[in-house]
Coordinates of C-alpha atoms in Angstrom, one line a residue:
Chain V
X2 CA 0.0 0.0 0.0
X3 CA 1.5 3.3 -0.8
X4 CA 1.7 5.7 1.6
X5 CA -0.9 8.1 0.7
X6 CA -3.5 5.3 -0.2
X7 CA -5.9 5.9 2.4
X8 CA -4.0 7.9 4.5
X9 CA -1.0 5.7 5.3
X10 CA 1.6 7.3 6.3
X11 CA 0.2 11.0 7.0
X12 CA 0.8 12.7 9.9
X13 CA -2.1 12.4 11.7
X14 CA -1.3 15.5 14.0
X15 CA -0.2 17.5 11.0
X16 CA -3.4 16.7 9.0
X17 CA -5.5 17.4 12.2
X18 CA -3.4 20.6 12.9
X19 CA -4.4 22.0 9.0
X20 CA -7.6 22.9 10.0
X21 CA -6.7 25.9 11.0
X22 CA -6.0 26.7 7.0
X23 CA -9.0 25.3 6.8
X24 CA -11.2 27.7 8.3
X25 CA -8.7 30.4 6.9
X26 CA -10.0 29.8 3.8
X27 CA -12.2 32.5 1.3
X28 CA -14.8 30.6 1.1
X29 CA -16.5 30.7 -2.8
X30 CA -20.0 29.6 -1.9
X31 CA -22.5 29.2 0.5
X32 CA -21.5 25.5 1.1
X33 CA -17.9 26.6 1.6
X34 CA -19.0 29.6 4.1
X35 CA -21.1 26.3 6.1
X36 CA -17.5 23.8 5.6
X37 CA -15.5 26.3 7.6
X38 CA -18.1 26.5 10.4
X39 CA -18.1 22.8 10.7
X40 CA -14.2 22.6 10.2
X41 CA -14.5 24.9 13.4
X42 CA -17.2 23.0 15.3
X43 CA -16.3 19.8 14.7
X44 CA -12.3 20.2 15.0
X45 CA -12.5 22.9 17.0
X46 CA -13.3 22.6 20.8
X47 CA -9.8 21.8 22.2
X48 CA -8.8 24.5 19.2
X49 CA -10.8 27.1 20.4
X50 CA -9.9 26.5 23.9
X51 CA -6.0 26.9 23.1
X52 CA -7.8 30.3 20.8
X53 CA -8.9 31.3 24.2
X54 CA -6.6 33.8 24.7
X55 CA -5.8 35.0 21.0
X56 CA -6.2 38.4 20.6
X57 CA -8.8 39.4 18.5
X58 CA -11.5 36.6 18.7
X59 CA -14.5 38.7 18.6
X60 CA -16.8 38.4 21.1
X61 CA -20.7 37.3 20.8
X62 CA -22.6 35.5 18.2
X63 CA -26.0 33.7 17.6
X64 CA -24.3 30.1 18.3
X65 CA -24.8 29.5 22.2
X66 CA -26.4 26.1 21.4
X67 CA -23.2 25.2 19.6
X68 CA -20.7 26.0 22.4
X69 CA -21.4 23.2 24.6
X70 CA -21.2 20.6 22.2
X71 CA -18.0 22.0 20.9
X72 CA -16.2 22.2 23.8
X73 CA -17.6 18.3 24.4
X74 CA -16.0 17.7 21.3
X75 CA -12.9 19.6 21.8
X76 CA -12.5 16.9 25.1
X77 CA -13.1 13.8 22.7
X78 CA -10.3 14.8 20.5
X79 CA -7.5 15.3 23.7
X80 CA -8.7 12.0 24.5
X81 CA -7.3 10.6 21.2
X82 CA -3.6 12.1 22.2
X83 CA -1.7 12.7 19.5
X84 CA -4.4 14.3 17.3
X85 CA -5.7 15.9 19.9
X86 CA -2.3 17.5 21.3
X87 CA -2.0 18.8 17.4
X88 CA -5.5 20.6 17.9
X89 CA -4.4 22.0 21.6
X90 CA -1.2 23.2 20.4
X91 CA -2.4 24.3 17.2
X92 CA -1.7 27.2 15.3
X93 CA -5.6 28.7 15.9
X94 CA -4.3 32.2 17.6
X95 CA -4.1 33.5 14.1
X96 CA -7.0 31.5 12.4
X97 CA -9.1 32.6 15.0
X98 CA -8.4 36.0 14.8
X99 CA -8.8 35.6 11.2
X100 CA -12.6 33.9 11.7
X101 CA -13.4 37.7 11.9
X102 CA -12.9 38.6 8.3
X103 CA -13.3 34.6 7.1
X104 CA -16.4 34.0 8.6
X105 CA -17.4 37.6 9.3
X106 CA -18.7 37.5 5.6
X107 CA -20.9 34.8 6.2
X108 CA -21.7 32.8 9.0
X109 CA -20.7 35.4 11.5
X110 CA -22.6 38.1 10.1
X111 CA -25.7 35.4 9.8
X112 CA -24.7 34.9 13.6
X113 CA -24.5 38.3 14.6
X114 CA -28.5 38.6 13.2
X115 CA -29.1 35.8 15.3
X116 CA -27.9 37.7 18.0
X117 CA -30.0 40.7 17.5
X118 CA -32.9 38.3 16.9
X119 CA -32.2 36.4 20.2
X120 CA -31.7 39.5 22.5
X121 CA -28.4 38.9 22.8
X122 CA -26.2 40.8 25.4
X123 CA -25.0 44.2 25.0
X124 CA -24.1 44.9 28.5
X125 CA -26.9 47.5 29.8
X126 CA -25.6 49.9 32.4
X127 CA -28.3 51.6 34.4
X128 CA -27.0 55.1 35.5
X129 CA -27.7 54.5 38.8
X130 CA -27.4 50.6 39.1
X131 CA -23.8 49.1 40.2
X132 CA -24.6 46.1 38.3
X133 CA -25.0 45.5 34.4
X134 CA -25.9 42.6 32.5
X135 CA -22.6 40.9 31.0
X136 CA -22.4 39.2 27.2
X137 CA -22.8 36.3 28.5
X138 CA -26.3 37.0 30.4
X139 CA -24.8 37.2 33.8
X140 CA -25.2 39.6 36.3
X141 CA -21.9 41.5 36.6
X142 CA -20.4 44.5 38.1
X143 CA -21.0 47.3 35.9
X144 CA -17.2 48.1 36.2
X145 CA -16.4 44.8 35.1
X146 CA -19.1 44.3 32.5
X147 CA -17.9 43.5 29.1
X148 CA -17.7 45.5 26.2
X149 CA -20.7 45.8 23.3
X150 CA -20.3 42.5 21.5
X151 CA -18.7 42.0 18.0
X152 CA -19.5 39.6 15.7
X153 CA -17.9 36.2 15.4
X154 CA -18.4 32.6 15.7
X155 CA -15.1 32.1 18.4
X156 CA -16.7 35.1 20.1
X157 CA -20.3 33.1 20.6
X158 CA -18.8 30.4 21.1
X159 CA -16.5 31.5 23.8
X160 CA -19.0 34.3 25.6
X161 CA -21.9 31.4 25.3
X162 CA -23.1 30.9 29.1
X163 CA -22.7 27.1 28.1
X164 CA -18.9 27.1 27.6
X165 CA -17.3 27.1 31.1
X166 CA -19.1 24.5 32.2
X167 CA -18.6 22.3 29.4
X168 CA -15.1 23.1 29.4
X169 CA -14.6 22.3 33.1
X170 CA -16.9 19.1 32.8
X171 CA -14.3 18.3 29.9
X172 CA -11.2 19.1 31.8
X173 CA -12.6 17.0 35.1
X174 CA -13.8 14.4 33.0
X175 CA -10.0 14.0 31.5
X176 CA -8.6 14.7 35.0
X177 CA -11.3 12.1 36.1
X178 CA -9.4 9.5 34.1
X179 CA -5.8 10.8 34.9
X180 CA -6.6 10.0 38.6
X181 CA -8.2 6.6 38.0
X182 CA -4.9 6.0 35.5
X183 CA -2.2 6.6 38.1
X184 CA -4.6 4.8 41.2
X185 CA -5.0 1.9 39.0
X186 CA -0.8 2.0 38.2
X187 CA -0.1 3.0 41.6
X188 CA -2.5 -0.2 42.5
X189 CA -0.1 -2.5 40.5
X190 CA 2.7 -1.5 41.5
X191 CA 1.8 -2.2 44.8
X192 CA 1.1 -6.0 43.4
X193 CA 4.0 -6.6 41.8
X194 CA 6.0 -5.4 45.1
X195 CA 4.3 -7.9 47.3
X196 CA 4.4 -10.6 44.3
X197 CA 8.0 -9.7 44.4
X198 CA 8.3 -10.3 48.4
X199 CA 6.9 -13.3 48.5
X200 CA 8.8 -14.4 45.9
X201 CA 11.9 -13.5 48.0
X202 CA 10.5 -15.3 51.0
X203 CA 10.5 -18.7 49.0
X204 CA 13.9 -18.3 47.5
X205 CA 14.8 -17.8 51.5
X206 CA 12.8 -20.4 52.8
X207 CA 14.9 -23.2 49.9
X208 CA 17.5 -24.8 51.7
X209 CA 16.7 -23.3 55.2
X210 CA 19.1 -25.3 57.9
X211 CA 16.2 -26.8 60.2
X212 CA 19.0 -28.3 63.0
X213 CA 16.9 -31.6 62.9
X214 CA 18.4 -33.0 66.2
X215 CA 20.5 -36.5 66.3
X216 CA 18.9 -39.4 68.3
X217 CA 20.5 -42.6 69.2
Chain L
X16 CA -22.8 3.3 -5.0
X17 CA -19.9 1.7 -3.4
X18 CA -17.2 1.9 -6.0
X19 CA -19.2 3.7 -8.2
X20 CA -17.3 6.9 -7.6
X21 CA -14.2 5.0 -7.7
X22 CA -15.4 3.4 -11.5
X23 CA -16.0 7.0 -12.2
X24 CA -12.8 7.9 -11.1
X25 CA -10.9 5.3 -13.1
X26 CA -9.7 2.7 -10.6
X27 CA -11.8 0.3 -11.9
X28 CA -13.0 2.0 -15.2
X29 CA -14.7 0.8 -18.7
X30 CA -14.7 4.1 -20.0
X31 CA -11.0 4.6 -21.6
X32 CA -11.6 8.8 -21.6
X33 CA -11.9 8.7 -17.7
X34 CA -9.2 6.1 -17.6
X35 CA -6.6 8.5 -20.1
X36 CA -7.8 11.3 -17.9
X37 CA -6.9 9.7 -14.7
X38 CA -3.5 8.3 -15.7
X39 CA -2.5 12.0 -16.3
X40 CA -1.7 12.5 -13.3
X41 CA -0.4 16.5 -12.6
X42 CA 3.7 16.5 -12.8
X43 CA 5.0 17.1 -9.7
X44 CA 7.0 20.0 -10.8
X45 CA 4.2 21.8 -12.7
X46 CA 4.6 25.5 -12.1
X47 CA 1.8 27.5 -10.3
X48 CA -0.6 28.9 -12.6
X49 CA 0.3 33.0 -13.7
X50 CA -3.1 34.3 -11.8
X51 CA -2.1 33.0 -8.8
X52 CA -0.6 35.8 -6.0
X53 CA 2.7 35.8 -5.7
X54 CA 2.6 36.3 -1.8
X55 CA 4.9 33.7 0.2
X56 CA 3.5 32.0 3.4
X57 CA 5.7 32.8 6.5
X58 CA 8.7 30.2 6.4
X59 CA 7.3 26.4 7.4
X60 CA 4.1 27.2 6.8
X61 CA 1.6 25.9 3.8
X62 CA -1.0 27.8 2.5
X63 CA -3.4 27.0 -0.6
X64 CA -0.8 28.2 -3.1
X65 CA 1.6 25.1 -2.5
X66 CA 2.8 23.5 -6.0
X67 CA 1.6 20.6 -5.1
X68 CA -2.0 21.4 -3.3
X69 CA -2.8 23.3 -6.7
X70 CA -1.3 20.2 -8.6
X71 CA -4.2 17.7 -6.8
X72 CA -7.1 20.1 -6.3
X73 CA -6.4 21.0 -10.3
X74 CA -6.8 17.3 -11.1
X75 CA -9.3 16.9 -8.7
X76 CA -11.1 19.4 -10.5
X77 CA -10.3 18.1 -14.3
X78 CA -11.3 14.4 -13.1
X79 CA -15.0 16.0 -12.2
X80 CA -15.8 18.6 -14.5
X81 CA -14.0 17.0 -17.8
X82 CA -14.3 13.7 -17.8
X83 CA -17.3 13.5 -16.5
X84 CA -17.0 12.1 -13.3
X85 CA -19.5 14.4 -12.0
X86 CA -22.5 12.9 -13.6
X87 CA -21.8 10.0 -12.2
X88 CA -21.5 11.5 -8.5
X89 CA -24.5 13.1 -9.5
X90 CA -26.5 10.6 -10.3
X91 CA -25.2 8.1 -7.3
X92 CA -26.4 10.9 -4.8
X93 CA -29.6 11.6 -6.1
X94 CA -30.1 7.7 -6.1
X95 CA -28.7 6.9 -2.7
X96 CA -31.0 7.0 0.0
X97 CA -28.9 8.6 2.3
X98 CA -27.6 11.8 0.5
X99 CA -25.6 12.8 3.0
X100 CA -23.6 9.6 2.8
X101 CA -23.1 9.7 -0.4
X102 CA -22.0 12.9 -0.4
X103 CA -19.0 11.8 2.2
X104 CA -18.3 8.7 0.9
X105 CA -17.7 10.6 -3.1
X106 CA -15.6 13.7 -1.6
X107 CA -13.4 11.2 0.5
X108 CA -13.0 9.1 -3.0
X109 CA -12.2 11.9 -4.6
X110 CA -9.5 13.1 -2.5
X111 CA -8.1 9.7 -1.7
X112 CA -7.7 9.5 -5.6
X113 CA -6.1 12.8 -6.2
X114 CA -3.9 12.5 -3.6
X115 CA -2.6 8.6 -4.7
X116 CA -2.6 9.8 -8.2
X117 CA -0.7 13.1 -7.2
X118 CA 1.8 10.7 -5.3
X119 CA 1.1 12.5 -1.8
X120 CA 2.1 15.6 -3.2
X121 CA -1.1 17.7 -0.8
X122 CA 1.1 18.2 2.5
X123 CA -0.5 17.5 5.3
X124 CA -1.4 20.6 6.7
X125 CA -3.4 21.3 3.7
X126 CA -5.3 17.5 3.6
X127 CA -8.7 19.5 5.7
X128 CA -8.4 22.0 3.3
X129 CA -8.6 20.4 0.5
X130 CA -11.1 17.9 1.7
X131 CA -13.4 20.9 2.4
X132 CA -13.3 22.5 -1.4
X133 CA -13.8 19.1 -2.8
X134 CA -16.4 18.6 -0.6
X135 CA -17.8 22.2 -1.8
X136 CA -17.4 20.8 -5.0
X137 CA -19.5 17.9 -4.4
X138 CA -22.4 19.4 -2.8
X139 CA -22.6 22.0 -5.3
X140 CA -22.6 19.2 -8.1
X141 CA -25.4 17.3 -6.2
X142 CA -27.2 20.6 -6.0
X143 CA -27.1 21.4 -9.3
X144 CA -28.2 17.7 -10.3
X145 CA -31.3 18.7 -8.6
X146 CA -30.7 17.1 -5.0
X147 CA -32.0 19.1 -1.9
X148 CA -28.9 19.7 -0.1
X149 CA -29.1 21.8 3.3
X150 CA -26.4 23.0 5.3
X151 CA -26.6 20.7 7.9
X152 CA -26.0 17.7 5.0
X153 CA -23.1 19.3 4.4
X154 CA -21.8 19.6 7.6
X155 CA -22.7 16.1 8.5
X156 CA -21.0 14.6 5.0
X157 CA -18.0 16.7 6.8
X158 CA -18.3 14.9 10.0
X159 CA -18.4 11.7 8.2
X160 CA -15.1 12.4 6.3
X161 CA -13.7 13.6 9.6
X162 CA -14.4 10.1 11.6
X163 CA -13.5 8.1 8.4
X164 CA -10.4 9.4 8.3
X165 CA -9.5 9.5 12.0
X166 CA -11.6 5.9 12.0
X167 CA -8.9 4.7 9.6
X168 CA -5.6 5.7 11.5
X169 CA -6.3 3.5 14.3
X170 CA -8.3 5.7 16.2
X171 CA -11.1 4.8 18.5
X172 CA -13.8 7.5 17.4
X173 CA -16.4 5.9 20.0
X174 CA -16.2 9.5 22.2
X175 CA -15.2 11.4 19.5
X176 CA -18.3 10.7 17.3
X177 CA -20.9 10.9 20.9
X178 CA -19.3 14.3 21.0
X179 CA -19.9 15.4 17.4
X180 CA -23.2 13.8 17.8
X181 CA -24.7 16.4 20.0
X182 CA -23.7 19.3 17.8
X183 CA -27.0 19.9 16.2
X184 CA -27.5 19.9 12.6
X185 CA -30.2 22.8 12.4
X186 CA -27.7 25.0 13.7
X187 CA -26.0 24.9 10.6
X188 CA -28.9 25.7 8.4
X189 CA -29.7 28.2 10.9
X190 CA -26.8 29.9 10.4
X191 CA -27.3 29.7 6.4
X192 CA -30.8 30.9 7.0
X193 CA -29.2 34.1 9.0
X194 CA -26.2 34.5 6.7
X195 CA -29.1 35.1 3.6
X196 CA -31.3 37.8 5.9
X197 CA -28.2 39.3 6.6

């Protein structure tokens, strides 16, 4: 089988990494606009979670019911380790800062209605009130409440009220199975030390000198 | 329609135009076409002018469009009862094809991308033929690629897939809907 015959041979954290040229792409249609928001979804939890501090990712969208289930998938793919590790260290500071102008001409702008549509969050600052409503629909200080939204997918994603918690169930669910990893490891190594005594205590006993006393 | 594509393709072809066309594989060397922008990526990095991503996608491309290969997609979508599939199943083909034919010559940074515009290319084919293709087809012909591909380097796509499984569809064609009020 050669080595590009289905797949053979490619890097699999390479390939997975190239999404981020993916969802760089000018897309030519209304198919291609709809590609690079499922490139994004469907590669892109554990990517837009290493995005989460690029500069630039604009903030607010109509894609709450999205964020969730991204960042769910963005735990599956750390789960698959190498591919995953190629998403989380991937390149996605600049394509995400870049989802502004690629996506902003379709799917973000379609978000962005959705937004409007949905009531979503300018902060609101009452003149007298120390408290104003965040992007996210939180009640925040009004000192700390976020700036007007702008559009983007990252940004909905990322400003959804869904995301935290689906990123820390992620994260606990993989620490979850770090911790039940090493007790399990720590568990046999405990085995194979007490296999190990006992062993020792047989060699020992072989050939013990027992003094069986002389009569007669 | 398993193979189909493939037939169409030339792997396994009676038709000795497809077959010419597909033995013409792109020479490595080729140069990039004049139109193309002379911008360089940053050093290490890959970007859709690479020699050799324009080398597959432009057989890719020939392979559908003149020999005829996208009838036959064409007509194996709108008779499969699961469009979507079909869709996957004739992008993957097409890009598996390409890329053997163009001797690996896609690097892999670019593999997504160039799944994605054949995929485009697909769904736009299938659309034209007269099949109803939403957003959310595409997007799930996507996924399918995705899993297939990760499927087939040894990976357990169990989780993965669950994941993927709760994004919903709609959203996708909500976001079309939105994009066209805009």
């Amino acid at each position: 089988m050669s080595k590009v015959v289905k797949g053979v041979g490619r890097a699999v954290g390479k390939v997975v990494k190239g999404v981020a040229n993916a969802v760089k792409k000018v897309a030519k249609s209304k198919f291609g606009k709809i590609l690079i928001g499922a490139a994004l979804v469907y590669f892109g939890g554990a990517a837009l979670m290493g995005a989460m501090g690029a500069s630039g990712a604009a903030a607010a969208g109509g894609l709450s019911g999205l964020s969730g289930a991204a960042a769910n998938v963005g735990a599956a793919w750390s789960s698959l380790g190498t591919a995953g590790s190629a998403l989380a260290a991937g390149e996605f500071g600049t394509a995400a800062s870049a989802l502004g102008s690629g996506i902003s001409g379709g799917v973000a702008q379609g978000a962005s209605a959705a937004v409007g549509a949905a009531g979503a969050a300018a902060p609101t600052v009452a003149s007298a009130s120390p408290w104003a409503t965040s992007s996210t629909g939180l009640n925040v200080l009004a000192s700390e409440a976020a700036p007007a939204a702008t559009k983007g997918l990252v940004g909905s994603i990322m400003n959804s009220p869904y995301t935290a918690p689906a990123l820390i169930s992620g994260g606990t669910q993989l620490a979850g199975g770090l911790i039940q990893g090493y007790g399990a490891q720590k568990q046999y190594d405990d085995q194979k030390k007490l296999d190990a005594a006992a062993r020792n205590r047989y060699n020992q006993n072989i050939g013990v000198n027992l003094n069986i006393p002389k009569f007669g | 329609m398993p193979g189909l594509v493939s037939n169409a393709m030339g792997q396994q072809t009676q038709d000795p135009k497809v077959e010419d066309a597909m033995s013409e594989a792109p020479a490595q060397d080729t140069p990039a076409p004049a139109q193309m922008p002379t911008e360089q990526p940053a050093k290490g990095e890959k970007d859709q002018n690479d020699p050799g991503y324009v080398a597959a996608l432009d057989f890719a491309m020939k392979a559908l469009y003149e020999n005829e290969a996208a009838k036959d997609v064409a007509r194996a979508i709108k008779m499969s009862q699961d469009p979507v599939s079909a869709m996957a199943e004739a992008a993957y083909n097409v890009v598996e094809i390409a890329d053997e034919k163009t001797d690996g010559a896609v690097p892999d940074e670019l593999l997504v991308l160039f799944a994605t515009d054949v995929l485009e290319e697909v769904a736009e084919i299938a659309s034209a033929a007269g099949v109803e293709v939403k957003p959310s087809d595409v997007a799930l012909a996507f996924k399918q690629m995705v899993l297939r591909y990760v499927g087939e380097q040894g990976y357990d796509t169990t989780q993965l897939q669950q994941a993927m499984d709760q994004v919903s569809p709609e959203e996708f064609n909500a976001m079309a809907t939105e994009e066209g009020e805009a």
